mmCIF file of N, CA and C in Angstrom:
data_model
loop_
_atom_site.group_PDB
_atom_site.id
_atom_site.type_symbol
_atom_site.label_atom_id
_atom_site.label_comp_id
_atom_site.label_asym_id
_atom_site.label_seq_id
_atom_site.Cartn_x
_atom_site.Cartn_y
_atom_site.Cartn_z
ATOM 1 N N MET A 19 -43.518 7.379 10.932
ATOM 2 C CA MET A 19 -43.109 8.672 10.411
ATOM 3 C C MET A 19 -44.196 9.687 10.758
ATOM 4 N N GLU A 20 -43.783 10.814 11.276
ATOM 5 C CA GLU A 20 -44.706 11.889 11.622
ATOM 6 C C GLU A 20 -45.014 12.738 10.380
ATOM 7 N N PHE A 21 -46.114 13.489 10.456
ATOM 8 C CA PHE A 21 -46.551 14.290 9.309
ATOM 9 C C PHE A 21 -45.463 15.263 8.840
ATOM 10 N N TRP A 22 -44.892 16.047 9.781
ATOM 11 C CA TRP A 22 -43.933 17.077 9.372
ATOM 12 C C TRP A 22 -42.646 16.467 8.833
ATOM 13 N N GLU A 23 -42.292 15.290 9.331
ATOM 14 C CA GLU A 23 -41.124 14.600 8.793
ATOM 15 C C GLU A 23 -41.380 14.213 7.329
ATOM 16 N N ALA A 24 -42.577 13.679 7.061
ATOM 17 C CA ALA A 24 -42.941 13.314 5.684
ATOM 18 C C ALA A 24 -43.080 14.557 4.812
ATOM 19 N N TYR A 25 -43.634 15.625 5.386
ATOM 20 C CA TYR A 25 -43.837 16.871 4.644
ATOM 21 C C TYR A 25 -42.508 17.476 4.192
ATOM 22 N N LEU A 26 -41.493 17.368 5.027
ATOM 23 C CA LEU A 26 -40.204 17.991 4.734
ATOM 24 C C LEU A 26 -39.237 17.093 3.965
ATOM 25 N N LEU A 27 -39.665 15.889 3.631
ATOM 26 C CA LEU A 27 -38.800 15.017 2.836
ATOM 27 C C LEU A 27 -38.471 15.673 1.494
ATOM 28 N N ARG A 28 -37.266 15.435 1.048
ATOM 29 C CA ARG A 28 -36.834 16.019 -0.224
ATOM 30 C C ARG A 28 -37.743 15.578 -1.379
ATOM 31 N N ALA A 29 -38.115 14.313 -1.402
ATOM 32 C CA ALA A 29 -38.973 13.805 -2.485
ATOM 33 C C ALA A 29 -40.340 14.494 -2.466
ATOM 34 N N THR A 30 -40.875 14.719 -1.280
ATOM 35 C CA THR A 30 -42.163 15.408 -1.166
ATOM 36 C C THR A 30 -42.055 16.829 -1.696
ATOM 37 N N GLN A 31 -41.013 17.524 -1.321
ATOM 38 C CA GLN A 31 -40.833 18.909 -1.749
ATOM 39 C C GLN A 31 -40.564 19.015 -3.250
ATOM 40 N N GLU A 32 -39.749 18.105 -3.784
ATOM 41 C CA GLU A 32 -39.472 18.142 -5.223
ATOM 42 C C GLU A 32 -40.737 17.888 -6.039
ATOM 43 N N ARG A 33 -41.552 16.928 -5.593
ATOM 44 C CA ARG A 33 -42.807 16.639 -6.283
ATOM 45 C C ARG A 33 -43.729 17.852 -6.233
ATOM 46 N N ALA A 34 -43.811 18.486 -5.064
ATOM 47 C CA ALA A 34 -44.690 19.647 -4.902
ATOM 48 C C ALA A 34 -44.236 20.806 -5.784
ATOM 49 N N ILE A 35 -42.939 20.989 -5.918
ATOM 50 C CA ILE A 35 -42.418 22.064 -6.773
ATOM 51 C C ILE A 35 -42.771 21.794 -8.236
ATOM 52 N N ARG A 36 -42.596 20.545 -8.686
ATOM 53 C CA ARG A 36 -42.943 20.209 -10.072
ATOM 54 C C ARG A 36 -44.431 20.416 -10.341
ATOM 55 N N VAL A 37 -45.257 19.945 -9.432
ATOM 56 C CA VAL A 37 -46.708 20.110 -9.593
ATOM 57 C C VAL A 37 -47.061 21.590 -9.612
ATOM 58 N N SER A 38 -46.465 22.356 -8.715
ATOM 59 C CA SER A 38 -46.745 23.783 -8.632
ATOM 60 C C SER A 38 -46.367 24.510 -9.913
ATOM 61 N N LEU A 39 -45.222 24.173 -10.473
ATOM 62 C CA LEU A 39 -44.797 24.837 -11.709
ATOM 63 C C LEU A 39 -45.747 24.537 -12.868
ATOM 64 N N ILE A 40 -46.187 23.299 -12.964
ATOM 65 C CA ILE A 40 -47.078 22.926 -14.064
ATOM 66 C C ILE A 40 -48.487 23.479 -13.840
ATOM 67 N N VAL A 41 -49.080 23.141 -12.704
ATOM 68 C CA VAL A 41 -50.457 23.548 -12.431
ATOM 69 C C VAL A 41 -50.549 25.065 -12.256
ATOM 70 N N GLY A 42 -49.572 25.655 -11.562
ATOM 71 C CA GLY A 42 -49.579 27.101 -11.357
ATOM 72 C C GLY A 42 -49.514 27.865 -12.665
ATOM 73 N N THR A 43 -48.685 27.399 -13.587
ATOM 74 C CA THR A 43 -48.585 28.061 -14.884
ATOM 75 C C THR A 43 -49.903 27.978 -15.648
ATOM 76 N N VAL A 44 -50.526 26.806 -15.632
ATOM 77 C CA VAL A 44 -51.821 26.656 -16.300
ATOM 78 C C VAL A 44 -52.850 27.591 -15.666
ATOM 79 N N LEU A 45 -52.869 27.663 -14.336
ATOM 80 C CA LEU A 45 -53.833 28.533 -13.658
ATOM 81 C C LEU A 45 -53.574 30.014 -13.935
ATOM 82 N N VAL A 46 -52.303 30.413 -14.010
ATOM 83 C CA VAL A 46 -51.998 31.812 -14.343
ATOM 84 C C VAL A 46 -52.497 32.128 -15.745
ATOM 85 N N ILE A 47 -52.281 31.207 -16.671
ATOM 86 C CA ILE A 47 -52.754 31.433 -18.041
ATOM 87 C C ILE A 47 -54.279 31.534 -18.076
ATOM 88 N N ILE A 48 -54.954 30.642 -17.351
ATOM 89 C CA ILE A 48 -56.416 30.671 -17.334
ATOM 90 C C ILE A 48 -56.930 31.947 -16.672
ATOM 91 N N ASN A 49 -56.378 32.281 -15.513
ATOM 92 C CA ASN A 49 -56.918 33.382 -14.717
ATOM 93 C C ASN A 49 -56.406 34.767 -15.118
ATOM 94 N N GLN A 50 -55.176 34.845 -15.607
ATOM 95 C CA GLN A 50 -54.579 36.143 -15.897
ATOM 96 C C GLN A 50 -54.174 36.306 -17.359
ATOM 97 N N GLY A 51 -54.389 35.275 -18.168
ATOM 98 C CA GLY A 51 -53.941 35.295 -19.553
ATOM 99 C C GLY A 51 -54.491 36.441 -20.368
ATOM 100 N N ASP A 52 -55.756 36.772 -20.174
ATOM 101 C CA ASP A 52 -56.335 37.871 -20.956
ATOM 102 C C ASP A 52 -55.675 39.203 -20.627
ATOM 103 N N LEU A 53 -55.354 39.427 -19.360
ATOM 104 C CA LEU A 53 -54.654 40.666 -18.983
ATOM 105 C C LEU A 53 -53.242 40.704 -19.562
ATOM 106 N N ILE A 54 -52.542 39.585 -19.478
ATOM 107 C CA ILE A 54 -51.171 39.515 -19.980
ATOM 108 C C ILE A 54 -51.151 39.729 -21.491
ATOM 109 N N LEU A 55 -52.070 39.082 -22.205
ATOM 110 C CA LEU A 55 -52.129 39.249 -23.666
ATOM 111 C C LEU A 55 -52.524 40.665 -24.069
ATOM 112 N N ALA A 56 -53.291 41.341 -23.228
ATOM 113 C CA ALA A 56 -53.696 42.717 -23.508
ATOM 114 C C ALA A 56 -52.589 43.716 -23.168
ATOM 115 N N GLY A 57 -51.488 43.224 -22.617
ATOM 116 C CA GLY A 57 -50.372 44.098 -22.276
ATOM 117 C C GLY A 57 -50.453 44.704 -20.888
ATOM 118 N N SER A 58 -51.441 44.285 -20.120
ATOM 119 C CA SER A 58 -51.570 44.788 -18.750
ATOM 120 C C SER A 58 -50.822 43.868 -17.793
ATOM 121 N N ILE A 59 -50.517 44.408 -16.647
ATOM 122 C CA ILE A 59 -49.861 43.621 -15.612
ATOM 123 C C ILE A 59 -50.916 43.246 -14.578
ATOM 124 N N PRO A 60 -51.090 41.942 -14.334
ATOM 125 C CA PRO A 60 -52.069 41.536 -13.321
ATOM 126 C C PRO A 60 -51.579 41.914 -11.925
ATOM 127 N N ASP A 61 -52.477 41.863 -10.953
ATOM 128 C CA ASP A 61 -52.065 42.100 -9.577
ATOM 129 C C ASP A 61 -50.943 41.135 -9.231
ATOM 130 N N ILE A 62 -49.804 41.684 -8.843
ATOM 131 C CA ILE A 62 -48.605 40.879 -8.611
ATOM 132 C C ILE A 62 -48.812 39.837 -7.513
ATOM 133 N N TRP A 63 -49.580 40.131 -6.491
ATOM 134 C CA TRP A 63 -49.769 39.189 -5.391
ATOM 135 C C TRP A 63 -50.527 37.945 -5.827
ATOM 136 N N LYS A 64 -51.281 38.029 -6.913
ATOM 137 C CA LYS A 64 -52.066 36.880 -7.356
ATOM 138 C C LYS A 64 -51.197 35.774 -7.955
ATOM 139 N N ILE A 65 -50.099 36.141 -8.568
ATOM 140 C CA ILE A 65 -49.271 35.138 -9.240
ATOM 141 C C ILE A 65 -48.592 34.196 -8.244
ATOM 142 N N PRO A 66 -47.884 34.699 -7.220
ATOM 143 C CA PRO A 66 -47.301 33.745 -6.251
ATOM 144 C C PRO A 66 -48.368 32.933 -5.515
ATOM 145 N N LEU A 67 -49.508 33.554 -5.251
ATOM 146 C CA LEU A 67 -50.594 32.832 -4.596
ATOM 147 C C LEU A 67 -51.103 31.704 -5.489
ATOM 148 N N THR A 68 -51.168 31.955 -6.785
ATOM 149 C CA THR A 68 -51.616 30.937 -7.739
ATOM 150 C C THR A 68 -50.663 29.751 -7.766
ATOM 151 N N TYR A 69 -49.370 29.990 -7.619
ATOM 152 C CA TYR A 69 -48.391 28.901 -7.581
ATOM 153 C C TYR A 69 -48.364 28.213 -6.222
ATOM 154 N N SER A 70 -48.642 28.939 -5.152
ATOM 155 C CA SER A 70 -48.535 28.346 -3.820
ATOM 156 C C SER A 70 -49.663 27.351 -3.525
ATOM 157 N N VAL A 71 -50.841 27.573 -4.076
ATOM 158 C CA VAL A 71 -51.967 26.662 -3.792
ATOM 159 C C VAL A 71 -51.654 25.237 -4.252
ATOM 160 N N PRO A 72 -51.260 24.994 -5.509
ATOM 161 C CA PRO A 72 -50.951 23.604 -5.883
ATOM 162 C C PRO A 72 -49.731 23.054 -5.144
ATOM 163 N N TYR A 73 -48.784 23.925 -4.768
ATOM 164 C CA TYR A 73 -47.624 23.468 -3.995
ATOM 165 C C TYR A 73 -48.073 22.887 -2.658
ATOM 166 N N PHE A 74 -48.900 23.636 -1.927
ATOM 167 C CA PHE A 74 -49.336 23.168 -0.612
ATOM 168 C C PHE A 74 -50.263 21.963 -0.710
ATOM 169 N N VAL A 75 -51.118 21.924 -1.703
ATOM 170 C CA VAL A 75 -52.001 20.770 -1.877
ATOM 171 C C VAL A 75 -51.177 19.520 -2.176
ATOM 172 N N SER A 76 -50.207 19.643 -3.059
ATOM 173 C CA SER A 76 -49.383 18.495 -3.417
ATOM 174 C C SER A 76 -48.524 18.026 -2.244
ATOM 175 N N SER A 77 -47.883 18.949 -1.557
ATOM 176 C CA SER A 77 -47.024 18.547 -0.441
ATOM 177 C C SER A 77 -47.851 17.952 0.696
ATOM 178 N N TYR A 78 -49.019 18.517 0.967
ATOM 179 C CA TYR A 78 -49.882 17.971 2.013
ATOM 180 C C TYR A 78 -50.347 16.563 1.653
ATOM 181 N N SER A 79 -50.816 16.381 0.416
ATOM 182 C CA SER A 79 -51.334 15.069 0.035
ATOM 183 C C SER A 79 -50.224 14.025 0.001
ATOM 184 N N SER A 80 -49.028 14.396 -0.415
ATOM 185 C CA SER A 80 -47.904 13.454 -0.409
ATOM 186 C C SER A 80 -47.552 13.039 1.017
ATOM 187 N N ALA A 81 -47.490 14.004 1.920
ATOM 188 C CA ALA A 81 -47.165 13.702 3.317
ATOM 189 C C ALA A 81 -48.264 12.853 3.951
ATOM 190 N N ALA A 82 -49.506 13.183 3.682
ATOM 191 C CA ALA A 82 -50.616 12.404 4.229
ATOM 192 C C ALA A 82 -50.586 10.970 3.735
ATOM 193 N N MET A 83 -50.248 10.779 2.471
ATOM 194 C CA MET A 83 -50.156 9.444 1.917
ATOM 195 C C MET A 83 -49.029 8.658 2.599
ATOM 196 N N LEU A 84 -47.887 9.315 2.798
ATOM 197 C CA LEU A 84 -46.755 8.631 3.418
ATOM 198 C C LEU A 84 -47.042 8.209 4.854
ATOM 199 N N ILE A 85 -47.711 9.044 5.618
ATOM 200 C CA ILE A 85 -47.979 8.659 7.012
ATOM 201 C C ILE A 85 -49.111 7.644 7.109
ATOM 202 N N SER A 86 -49.952 7.557 6.096
ATOM 203 C CA SER A 86 -51.040 6.574 6.139
ATOM 204 C C SER A 86 -50.535 5.164 5.825
ATOM 205 N N LYS A 87 -49.315 5.056 5.310
ATOM 206 C CA LYS A 87 -48.741 3.755 4.956
ATOM 207 C C LYS A 87 -48.071 3.063 6.144
ATOM 208 N N LYS A 88 -48.256 3.582 7.348
ATOM 209 C CA LYS A 88 -47.622 2.974 8.533
ATOM 210 C C LYS A 88 -48.054 1.555 8.710
#
């Protein structure tokens, strides 16, 4: 199995989405929680970026694990 084939597997993507939702939410609360609680709006670009980092880390590590099992 090639890397991109493993990366695009449905199971890999579903796992990455779940991890991203959990870890991303925790990171938004940690990094932007004080602004949100104060009634301010954080920089909008930071929120999707905060969710995308755990998504890419999870999907990459899942794909790497799958191809290493050859």
